[in-house]
Coordinates of C-alpha atoms in Angstrom, one line a residue:
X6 CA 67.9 81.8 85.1
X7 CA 69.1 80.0 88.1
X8 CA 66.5 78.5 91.0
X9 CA 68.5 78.2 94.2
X10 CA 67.4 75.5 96.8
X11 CA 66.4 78.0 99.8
X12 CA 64.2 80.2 97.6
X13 CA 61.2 79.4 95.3
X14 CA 61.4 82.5 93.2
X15 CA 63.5 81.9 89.8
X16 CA 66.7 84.2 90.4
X17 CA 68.7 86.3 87.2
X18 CA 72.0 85.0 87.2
X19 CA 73.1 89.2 87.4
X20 CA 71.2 88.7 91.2
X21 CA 72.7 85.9 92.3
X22 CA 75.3 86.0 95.1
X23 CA 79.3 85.4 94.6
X24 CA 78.6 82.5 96.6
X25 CA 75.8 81.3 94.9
X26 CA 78.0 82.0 91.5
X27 CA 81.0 80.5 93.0
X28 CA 78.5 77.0 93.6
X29 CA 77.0 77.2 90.4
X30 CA 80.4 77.4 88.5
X31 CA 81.2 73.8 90.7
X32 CA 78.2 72.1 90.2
X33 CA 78.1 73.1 86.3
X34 CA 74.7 74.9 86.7
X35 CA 75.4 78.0 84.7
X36 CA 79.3 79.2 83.2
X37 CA 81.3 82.5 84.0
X38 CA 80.6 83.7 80.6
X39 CA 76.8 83.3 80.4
X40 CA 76.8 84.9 83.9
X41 CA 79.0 88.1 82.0
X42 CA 76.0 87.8 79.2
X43 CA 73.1 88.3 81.6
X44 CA 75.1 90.9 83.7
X45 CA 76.1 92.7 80.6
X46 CA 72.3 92.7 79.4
X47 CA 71.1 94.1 82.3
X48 CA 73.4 96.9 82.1
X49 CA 72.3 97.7 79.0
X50 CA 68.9 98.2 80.3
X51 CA 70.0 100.1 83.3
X52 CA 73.1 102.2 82.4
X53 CA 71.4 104.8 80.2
X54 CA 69.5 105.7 83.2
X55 CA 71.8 105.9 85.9
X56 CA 75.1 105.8 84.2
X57 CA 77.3 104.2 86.7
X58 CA 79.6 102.9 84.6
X59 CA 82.7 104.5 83.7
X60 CA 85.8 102.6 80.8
X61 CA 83.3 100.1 80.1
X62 CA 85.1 97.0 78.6
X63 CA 82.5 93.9 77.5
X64 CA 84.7 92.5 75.4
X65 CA 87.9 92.5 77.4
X66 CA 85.8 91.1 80.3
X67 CA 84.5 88.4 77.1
X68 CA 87.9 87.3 77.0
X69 CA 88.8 86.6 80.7
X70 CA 85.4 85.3 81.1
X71 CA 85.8 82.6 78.5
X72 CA 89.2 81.9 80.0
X73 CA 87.5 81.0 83.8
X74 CA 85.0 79.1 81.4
X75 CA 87.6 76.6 80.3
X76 CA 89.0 76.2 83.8
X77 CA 85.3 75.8 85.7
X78 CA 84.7 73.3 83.2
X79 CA 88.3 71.5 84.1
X80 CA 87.9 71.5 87.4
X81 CA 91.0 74.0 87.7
X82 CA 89.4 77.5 89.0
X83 CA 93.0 79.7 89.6
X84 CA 91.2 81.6 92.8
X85 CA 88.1 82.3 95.3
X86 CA 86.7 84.5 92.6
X87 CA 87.1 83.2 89.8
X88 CA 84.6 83.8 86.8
X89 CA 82.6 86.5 89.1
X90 CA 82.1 89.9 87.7
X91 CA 83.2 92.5 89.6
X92 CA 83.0 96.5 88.8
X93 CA 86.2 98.6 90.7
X94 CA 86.2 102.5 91.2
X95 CA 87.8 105.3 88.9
X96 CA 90.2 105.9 91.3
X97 CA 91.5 102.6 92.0
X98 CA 94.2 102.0 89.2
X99 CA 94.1 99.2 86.6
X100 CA 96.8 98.9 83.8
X101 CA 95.9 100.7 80.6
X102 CA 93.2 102.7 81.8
X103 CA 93.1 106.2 83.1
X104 CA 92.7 107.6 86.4
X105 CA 90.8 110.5 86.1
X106 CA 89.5 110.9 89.9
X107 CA 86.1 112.0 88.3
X108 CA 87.4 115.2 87.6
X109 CA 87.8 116.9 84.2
X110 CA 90.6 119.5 85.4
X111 CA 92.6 115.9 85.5
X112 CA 95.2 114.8 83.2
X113 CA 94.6 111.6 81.4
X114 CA 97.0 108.8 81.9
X115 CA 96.6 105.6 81.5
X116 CA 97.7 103.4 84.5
X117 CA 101.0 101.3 84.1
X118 CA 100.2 99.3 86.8
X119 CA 96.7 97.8 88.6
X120 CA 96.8 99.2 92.3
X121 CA 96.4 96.4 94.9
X122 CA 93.5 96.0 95.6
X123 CA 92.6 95.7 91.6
X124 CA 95.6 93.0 91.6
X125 CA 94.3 91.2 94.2
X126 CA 90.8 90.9 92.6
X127 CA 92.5 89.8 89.4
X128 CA 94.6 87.3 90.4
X129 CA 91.8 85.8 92.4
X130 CA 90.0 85.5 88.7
X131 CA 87.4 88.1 88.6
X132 CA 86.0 88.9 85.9
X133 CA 86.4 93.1 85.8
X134 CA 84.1 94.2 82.9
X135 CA 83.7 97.9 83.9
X136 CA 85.2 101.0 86.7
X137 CA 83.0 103.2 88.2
X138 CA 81.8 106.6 88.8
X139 CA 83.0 109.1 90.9
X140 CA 82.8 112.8 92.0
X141 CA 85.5 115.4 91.5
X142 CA 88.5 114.1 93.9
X143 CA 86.6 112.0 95.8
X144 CA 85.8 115.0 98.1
X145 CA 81.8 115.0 98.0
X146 CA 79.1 112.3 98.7
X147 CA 77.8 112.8 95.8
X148 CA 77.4 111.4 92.0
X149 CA 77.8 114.9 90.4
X150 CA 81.3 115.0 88.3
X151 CA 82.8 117.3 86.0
X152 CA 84.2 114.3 84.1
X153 CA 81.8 111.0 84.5
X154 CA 77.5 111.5 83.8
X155 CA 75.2 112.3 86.8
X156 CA 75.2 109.5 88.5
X157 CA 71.6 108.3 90.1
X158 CA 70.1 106.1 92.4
X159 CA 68.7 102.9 91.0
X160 CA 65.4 103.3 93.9
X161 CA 64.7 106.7 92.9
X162 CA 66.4 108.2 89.7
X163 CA 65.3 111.8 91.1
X164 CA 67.6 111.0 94.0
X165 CA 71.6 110.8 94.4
X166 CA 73.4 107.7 95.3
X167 CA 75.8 108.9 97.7
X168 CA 79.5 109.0 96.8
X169 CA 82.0 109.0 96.5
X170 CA 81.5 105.5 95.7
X171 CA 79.0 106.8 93.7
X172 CA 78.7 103.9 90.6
X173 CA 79.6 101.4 92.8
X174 CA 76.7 102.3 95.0
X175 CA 74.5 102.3 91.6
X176 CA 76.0 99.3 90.4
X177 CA 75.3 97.2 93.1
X178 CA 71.4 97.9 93.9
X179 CA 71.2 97.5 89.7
X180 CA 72.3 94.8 89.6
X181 CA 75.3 94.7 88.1
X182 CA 76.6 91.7 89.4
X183 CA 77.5 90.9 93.1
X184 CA 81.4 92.5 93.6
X185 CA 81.4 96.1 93.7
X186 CA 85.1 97.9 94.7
X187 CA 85.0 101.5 96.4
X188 CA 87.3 103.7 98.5
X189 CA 86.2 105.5 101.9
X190 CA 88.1 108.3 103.7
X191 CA 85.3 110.1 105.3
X192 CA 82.2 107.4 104.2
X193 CA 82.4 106.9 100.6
X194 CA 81.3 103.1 100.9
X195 CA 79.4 103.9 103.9
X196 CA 77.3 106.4 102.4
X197 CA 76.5 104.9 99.3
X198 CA 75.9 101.3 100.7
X199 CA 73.2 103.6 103.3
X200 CA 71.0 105.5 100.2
X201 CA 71.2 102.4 97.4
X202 CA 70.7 99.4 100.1
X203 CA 73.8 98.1 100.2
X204 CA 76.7 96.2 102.6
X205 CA 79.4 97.5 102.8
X206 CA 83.0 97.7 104.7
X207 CA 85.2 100.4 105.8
X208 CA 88.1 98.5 107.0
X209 CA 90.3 99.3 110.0
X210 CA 93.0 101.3 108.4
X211 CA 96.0 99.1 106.2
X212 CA 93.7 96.0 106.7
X213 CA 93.2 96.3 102.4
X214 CA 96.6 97.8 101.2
X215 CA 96.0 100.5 98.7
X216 CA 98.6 102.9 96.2
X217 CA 98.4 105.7 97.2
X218 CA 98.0 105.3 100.7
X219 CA 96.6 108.3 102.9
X220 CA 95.3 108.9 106.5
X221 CA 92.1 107.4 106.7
X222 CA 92.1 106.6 103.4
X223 CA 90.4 102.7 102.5
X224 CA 89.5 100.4 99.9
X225 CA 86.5 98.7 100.8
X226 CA 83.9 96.0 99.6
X227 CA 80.3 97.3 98.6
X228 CA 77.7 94.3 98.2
X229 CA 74.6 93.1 99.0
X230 CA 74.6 91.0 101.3
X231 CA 77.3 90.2 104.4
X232 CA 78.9 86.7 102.8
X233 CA 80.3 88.3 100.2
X234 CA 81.2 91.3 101.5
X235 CA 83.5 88.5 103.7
X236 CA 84.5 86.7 100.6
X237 CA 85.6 89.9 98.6
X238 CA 88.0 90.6 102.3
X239 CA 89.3 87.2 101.9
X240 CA 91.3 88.5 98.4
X241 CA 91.4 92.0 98.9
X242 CA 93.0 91.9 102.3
X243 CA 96.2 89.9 101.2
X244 CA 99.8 91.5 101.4
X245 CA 100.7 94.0 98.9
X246 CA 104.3 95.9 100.4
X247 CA 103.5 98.9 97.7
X248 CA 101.4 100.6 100.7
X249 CA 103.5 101.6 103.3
X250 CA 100.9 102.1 105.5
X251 CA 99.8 98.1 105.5
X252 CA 98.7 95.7 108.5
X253 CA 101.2 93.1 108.8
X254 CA 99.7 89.9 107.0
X255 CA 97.1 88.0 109.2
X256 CA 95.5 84.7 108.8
X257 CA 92.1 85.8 109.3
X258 CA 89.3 83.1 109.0
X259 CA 86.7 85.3 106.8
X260 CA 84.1 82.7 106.3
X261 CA 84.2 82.5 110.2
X262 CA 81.0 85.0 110.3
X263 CA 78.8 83.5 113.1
X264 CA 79.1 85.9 116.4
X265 CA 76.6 86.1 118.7
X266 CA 75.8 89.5 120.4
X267 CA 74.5 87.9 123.9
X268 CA 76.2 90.1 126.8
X269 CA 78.0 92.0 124.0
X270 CA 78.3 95.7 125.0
X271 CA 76.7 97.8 122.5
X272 CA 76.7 101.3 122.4
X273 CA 73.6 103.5 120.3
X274 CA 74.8 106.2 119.0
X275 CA 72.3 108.6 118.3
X276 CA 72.1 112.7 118.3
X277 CA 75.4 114.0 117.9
X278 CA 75.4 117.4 119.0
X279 CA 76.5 118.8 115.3
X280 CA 76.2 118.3 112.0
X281 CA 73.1 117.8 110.1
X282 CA 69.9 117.4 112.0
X283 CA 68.9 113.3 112.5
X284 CA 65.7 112.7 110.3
X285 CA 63.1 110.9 112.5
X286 CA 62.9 108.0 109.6
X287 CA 66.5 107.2 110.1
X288 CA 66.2 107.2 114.0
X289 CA 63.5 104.9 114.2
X290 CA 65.8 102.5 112.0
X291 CA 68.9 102.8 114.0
X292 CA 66.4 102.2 117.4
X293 CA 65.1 99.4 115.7
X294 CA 68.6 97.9 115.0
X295 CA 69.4 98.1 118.7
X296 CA 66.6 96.6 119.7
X297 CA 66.9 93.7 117.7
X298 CA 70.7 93.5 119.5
X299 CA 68.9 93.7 122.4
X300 CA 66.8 91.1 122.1
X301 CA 69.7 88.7 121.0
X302 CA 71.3 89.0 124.5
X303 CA 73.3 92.4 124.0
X304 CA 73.5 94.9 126.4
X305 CA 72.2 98.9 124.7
X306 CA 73.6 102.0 126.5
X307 CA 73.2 105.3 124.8
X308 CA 76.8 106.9 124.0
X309 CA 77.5 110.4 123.2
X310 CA 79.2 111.1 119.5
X311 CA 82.7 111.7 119.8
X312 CA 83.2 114.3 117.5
X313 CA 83.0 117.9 118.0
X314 CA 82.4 121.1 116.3
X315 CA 86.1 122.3 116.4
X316 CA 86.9 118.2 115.4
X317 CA 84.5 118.9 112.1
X318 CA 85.5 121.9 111.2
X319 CA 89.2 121.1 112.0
X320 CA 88.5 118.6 109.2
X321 CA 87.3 120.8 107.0
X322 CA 90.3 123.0 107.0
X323 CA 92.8 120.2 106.5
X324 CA 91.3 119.2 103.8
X325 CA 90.6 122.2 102.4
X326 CA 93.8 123.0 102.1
X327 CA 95.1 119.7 100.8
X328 CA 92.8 120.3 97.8
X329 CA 93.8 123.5 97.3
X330 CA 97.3 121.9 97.3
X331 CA 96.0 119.8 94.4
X332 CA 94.2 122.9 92.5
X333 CA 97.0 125.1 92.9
X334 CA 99.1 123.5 90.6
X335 CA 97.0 123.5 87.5
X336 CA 96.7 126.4 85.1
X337 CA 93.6 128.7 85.4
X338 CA 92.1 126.9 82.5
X339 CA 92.5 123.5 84.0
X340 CA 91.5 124.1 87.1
X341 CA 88.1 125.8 85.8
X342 CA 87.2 122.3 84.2
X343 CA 86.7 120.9 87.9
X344 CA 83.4 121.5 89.7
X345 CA 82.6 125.0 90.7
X346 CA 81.6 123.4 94.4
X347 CA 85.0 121.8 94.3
X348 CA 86.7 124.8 92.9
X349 CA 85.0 127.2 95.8
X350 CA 85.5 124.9 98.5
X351 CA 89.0 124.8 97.8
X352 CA 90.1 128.1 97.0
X353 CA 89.3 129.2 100.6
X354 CA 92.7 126.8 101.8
X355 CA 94.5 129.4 100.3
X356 CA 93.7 131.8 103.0
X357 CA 94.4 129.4 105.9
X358 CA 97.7 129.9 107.8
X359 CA 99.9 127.1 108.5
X360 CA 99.1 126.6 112.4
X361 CA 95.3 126.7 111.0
X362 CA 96.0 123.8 109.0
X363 CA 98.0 121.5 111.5
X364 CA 95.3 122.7 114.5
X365 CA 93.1 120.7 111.5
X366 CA 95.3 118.0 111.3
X367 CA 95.4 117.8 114.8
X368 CA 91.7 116.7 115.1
X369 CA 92.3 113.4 113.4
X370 CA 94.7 112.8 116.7
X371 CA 91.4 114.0 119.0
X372 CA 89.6 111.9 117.6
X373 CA 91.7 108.8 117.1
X374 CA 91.9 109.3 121.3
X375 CA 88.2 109.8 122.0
X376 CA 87.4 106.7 120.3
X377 CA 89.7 104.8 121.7
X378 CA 88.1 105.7 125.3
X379 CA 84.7 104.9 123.8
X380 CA 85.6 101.7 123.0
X381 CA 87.1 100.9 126.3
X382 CA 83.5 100.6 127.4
X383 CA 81.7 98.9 124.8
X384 CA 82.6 95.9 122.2
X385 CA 80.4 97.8 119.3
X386 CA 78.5 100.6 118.1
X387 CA 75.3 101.0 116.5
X388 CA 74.3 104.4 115.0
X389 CA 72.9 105.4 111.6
X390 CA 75.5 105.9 108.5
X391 CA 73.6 109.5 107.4
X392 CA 71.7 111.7 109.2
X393 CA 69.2 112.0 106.3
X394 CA 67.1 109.7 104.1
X395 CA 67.8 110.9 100.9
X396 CA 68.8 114.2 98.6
X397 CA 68.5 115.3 95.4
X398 CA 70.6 114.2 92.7
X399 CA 71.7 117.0 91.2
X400 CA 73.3 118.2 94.6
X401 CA 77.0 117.8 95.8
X402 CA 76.4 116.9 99.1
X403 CA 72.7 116.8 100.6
X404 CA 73.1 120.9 102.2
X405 CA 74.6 121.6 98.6
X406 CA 76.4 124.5 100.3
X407 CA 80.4 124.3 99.9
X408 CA 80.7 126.4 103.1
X409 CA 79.1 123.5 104.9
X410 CA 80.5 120.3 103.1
X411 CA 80.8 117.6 105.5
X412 CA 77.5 118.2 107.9
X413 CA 76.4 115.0 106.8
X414 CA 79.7 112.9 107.7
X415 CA 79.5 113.2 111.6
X416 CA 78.2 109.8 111.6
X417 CA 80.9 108.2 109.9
X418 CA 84.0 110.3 109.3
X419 CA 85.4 109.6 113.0
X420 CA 86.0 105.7 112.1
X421 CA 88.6 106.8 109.1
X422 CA 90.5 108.7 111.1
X423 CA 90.8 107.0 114.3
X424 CA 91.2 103.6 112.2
X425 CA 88.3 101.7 113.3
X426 CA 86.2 99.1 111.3
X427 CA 82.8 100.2 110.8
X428 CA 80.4 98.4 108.3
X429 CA 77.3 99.7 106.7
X430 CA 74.0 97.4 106.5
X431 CA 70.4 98.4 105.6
X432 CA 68.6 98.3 108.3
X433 CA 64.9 99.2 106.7
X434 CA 63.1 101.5 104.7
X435 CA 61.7 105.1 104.8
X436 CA 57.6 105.6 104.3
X437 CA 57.8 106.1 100.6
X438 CA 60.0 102.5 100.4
X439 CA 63.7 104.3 100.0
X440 CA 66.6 102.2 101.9
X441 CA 68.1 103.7 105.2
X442 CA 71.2 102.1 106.2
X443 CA 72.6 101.0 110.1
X444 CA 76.3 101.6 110.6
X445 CA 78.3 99.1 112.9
X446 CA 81.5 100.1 114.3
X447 CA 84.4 97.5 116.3
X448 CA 87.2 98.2 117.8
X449 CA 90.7 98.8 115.6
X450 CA 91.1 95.4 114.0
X451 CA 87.9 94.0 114.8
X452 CA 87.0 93.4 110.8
X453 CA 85.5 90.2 111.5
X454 CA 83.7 90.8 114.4
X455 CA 82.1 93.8 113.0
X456 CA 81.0 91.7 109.8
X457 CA 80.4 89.0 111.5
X458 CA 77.3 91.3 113.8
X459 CA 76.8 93.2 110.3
X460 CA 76.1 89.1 109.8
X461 CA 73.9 88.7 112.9
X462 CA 71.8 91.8 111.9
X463 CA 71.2 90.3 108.9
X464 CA 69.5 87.3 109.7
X465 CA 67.3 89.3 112.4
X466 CA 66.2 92.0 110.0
X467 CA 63.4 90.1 108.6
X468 CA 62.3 90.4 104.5
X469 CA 63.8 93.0 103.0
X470 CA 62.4 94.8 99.9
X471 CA 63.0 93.7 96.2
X472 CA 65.5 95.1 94.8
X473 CA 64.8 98.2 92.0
X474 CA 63.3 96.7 88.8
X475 CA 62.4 98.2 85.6
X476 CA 59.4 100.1 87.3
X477 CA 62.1 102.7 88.8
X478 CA 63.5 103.8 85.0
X479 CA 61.3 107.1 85.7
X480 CA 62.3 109.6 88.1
X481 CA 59.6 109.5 90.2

């Protein structure tokens, strides 16, 4: 048990901050491994019930915690995270262990080499001591899977926690340590971070260099509060010349959070003219977010969404067809081991034509150009991250209906493909006490500025909640 100075309430070492960790490891309070031990006994208490965990290695992560044990107690820590445990998602490569993409049609390989963003995180001395859960591909907000358990949400184990940073999302409002890894190309930190309480960063585009690299396509920090969110960017935004689709390297002052939002320009983003309806819980929490802006000096107008029907469904085609690209090429056996919502979805890019699927392409251009005019007019938007509080989870997306998968992404989708930063933050909590995040978006390249208002949020939001304890390990 650790006491820090600001708070009178005796803190679990598995609750504690990376900063916190980071201070503790320097002032000799508490070592890297018995910070491992109290993480890795929490999970034990935890995991059965919302199995977020996937190549679970306590020992290995013994090992390399015992090794940042002997350096802490040198003096000689080898980086800005050293001794922290960290969790990092199935898709995100690390040497020896397969990638299976959450997906049982997929082959089983173990990794030759850890993808950047896991090399980064290792050479900066974290302790990794488990990957995480995903759905089938990556392609639902969801933590259903053909290959990894149901995933469920630590506040409510009758609800889902969003994907497809699924485990991470878990993970993080667990407890399982502070450092949670995900990826997002349409929300999948976003999402997550909104339903389990979480921060969390979907940076402009090449910011994090990732293997493989794809349009909109992001690694991204998922944490629980802002600081180390900004200390995880620190490591995971380093050069890496692997993803050809990198920013060039850039001395970025991460710890340099404080922003004020007096005279800022801030844009509410609320009804967006399709997609899923916007639940009156989640308005009242994204109102309430501007508000608070407001009353620190920034200037609110109401802004219309940028994205269209045609845009969505555009989308959907593309990326219909790029999975269908992926199913096409196993055997009729294989590919019936993948989800039948995956399978379905799919199978219907095999009837597009060509032109249909570059027209789809062709929104991620649209929208790219709409956002850019947004954002000549304002420094920042406000909107919520999902349209709805929660869903069931057993579903694959919260409609469940693969004819309509990505209803639910019209608040955050845009930002991956027109490369803009846009961080998720709770912002408050529904009537029956389930977390409803705030999404902030900057311009391209405006990482810091967007966490550092994610930052100024923060501090005006007031008390939050506890986080779940052992009360929730019964659906409700």
């Amino acid at each position: 048990m650790h006491k820090p100075a600001s708070n009178d309430a005796v803190t679990s070492l598995h609750d504690l901050s990376a900063i916190d960790l980071i201070a503790g490891f320097r002032a000799k309070q508490f070592s890297p491994s018995e910070v491992l031990e109290d993480v890795l006994a929490h999970v034990a208490v935890w995991e059965p019930h919302i199995k977020a965990l996937y190549a679970f290695d306590p020992d290995g992560a013994r090992a390399v915690a015992k090794a940042s044990t002997e350096r802490w107690q040198k003096g000689e820590p080898t980086g800005a995270l050293d001794g922290v445990p960290v969790t990092i998602k199935d898709n995100i490569a690390t040497k020896g262990v397969p990638v299976p993409l959450g997906a049982a049609s997929v082959k089983l390989v173990p990794a030759a080499v850890d993808a950047p963003p896991a090399a980064r995180l290792r050479e900066a001395g974290a302790v990794i001591f488990s990957k995480t859960t995903m759905p089938d591909y990556g392609m639902l907000s969801s933590g259903l899977s053909s290959f990894h358990p149901l995933t469920r949400n630590p506040w409510d184990l009758s609800k889902n926690p969003g994907g497809s940073s699924a485990g991470a999302g878990a993970a993080g409002a667990a407890g399982y340590g502070p450092l949670h890894l995900g990826t997002d190309i349409g929300g999948s930190v976003r999402l997550p971070a909104c339903w389990c309480g979480l921060v969390a960063l979907k940076p402009s585009l090449g910011r994090i260099p990732i293997d493989p690299s794809y349009v909109g396509r992001v690694a991204g920090p998922m944490t629980r509060i802002v600081d180390d969110a900004a200390l995880m960017m620190s490591v995971l935004s380093r050069p890496d010349r692997r993803d050809g689709m990198s920013l060039p390297p850039d001395n970025i002052n991460w710890k340099a959070l404080e922003k004020s939002p007096r005279k800022l320009r801030i844009g509410l983003m609320l009804d967006l003219g399709v997609g899923q309806a916007l639940e009156k819980e989640v308005r009242a929490v994204a109102v309430k977010a501007a508000k608070a802006f407001e009353s620190a000096g920034a200037v609110i107008t109401e802004v219309d969404g940028i994205l269209t029907r045609e845009m969505l469904d555009g989308l959907d085609n593309f990326w219909r067809a790029r999975m269908w690209d992926d199913l096409a090429k196993l055997s009729e056996s294989e590919r019936a081991k993948a989800l039948p919502y995956i399978v379905k979805w799919g199978e219907s890019g095999a009837k597009l034509s060509g032109v249909d699927v570059i027209r789809g392409f062709n929104a991620t251009m649209a929208i790219r150009s709409a956002a850019a005019k947004l954002f000549a007019d304002v420094d920042y938007v406000v909107s919520p991250v999902s349209p709805v509080v929660n869903f069931p989870a057993e579903f694959a997306s919260p409609i469940n209906d693969p004819a309509k998968p990505f209803e639910h992404i019209c608040y955050t989708v845009p930002w991956n493909m027109s490369e803009n930063p846009a961080a998720a933050i709770n912002g408050g909590f529904s009537e029956s006490g389930f977390p409803i995040g705030v999404q902030i978006v900057g311009r391209r390249f405006d990482d810091l500025g967007v966490l550092g208002m994610a930052k100024a949020f923060e501090g005006m939001r007031g008390p939050q909640k506890p986080w779940p304890g052992a009360a929730r390990l019964t659906p409700r």
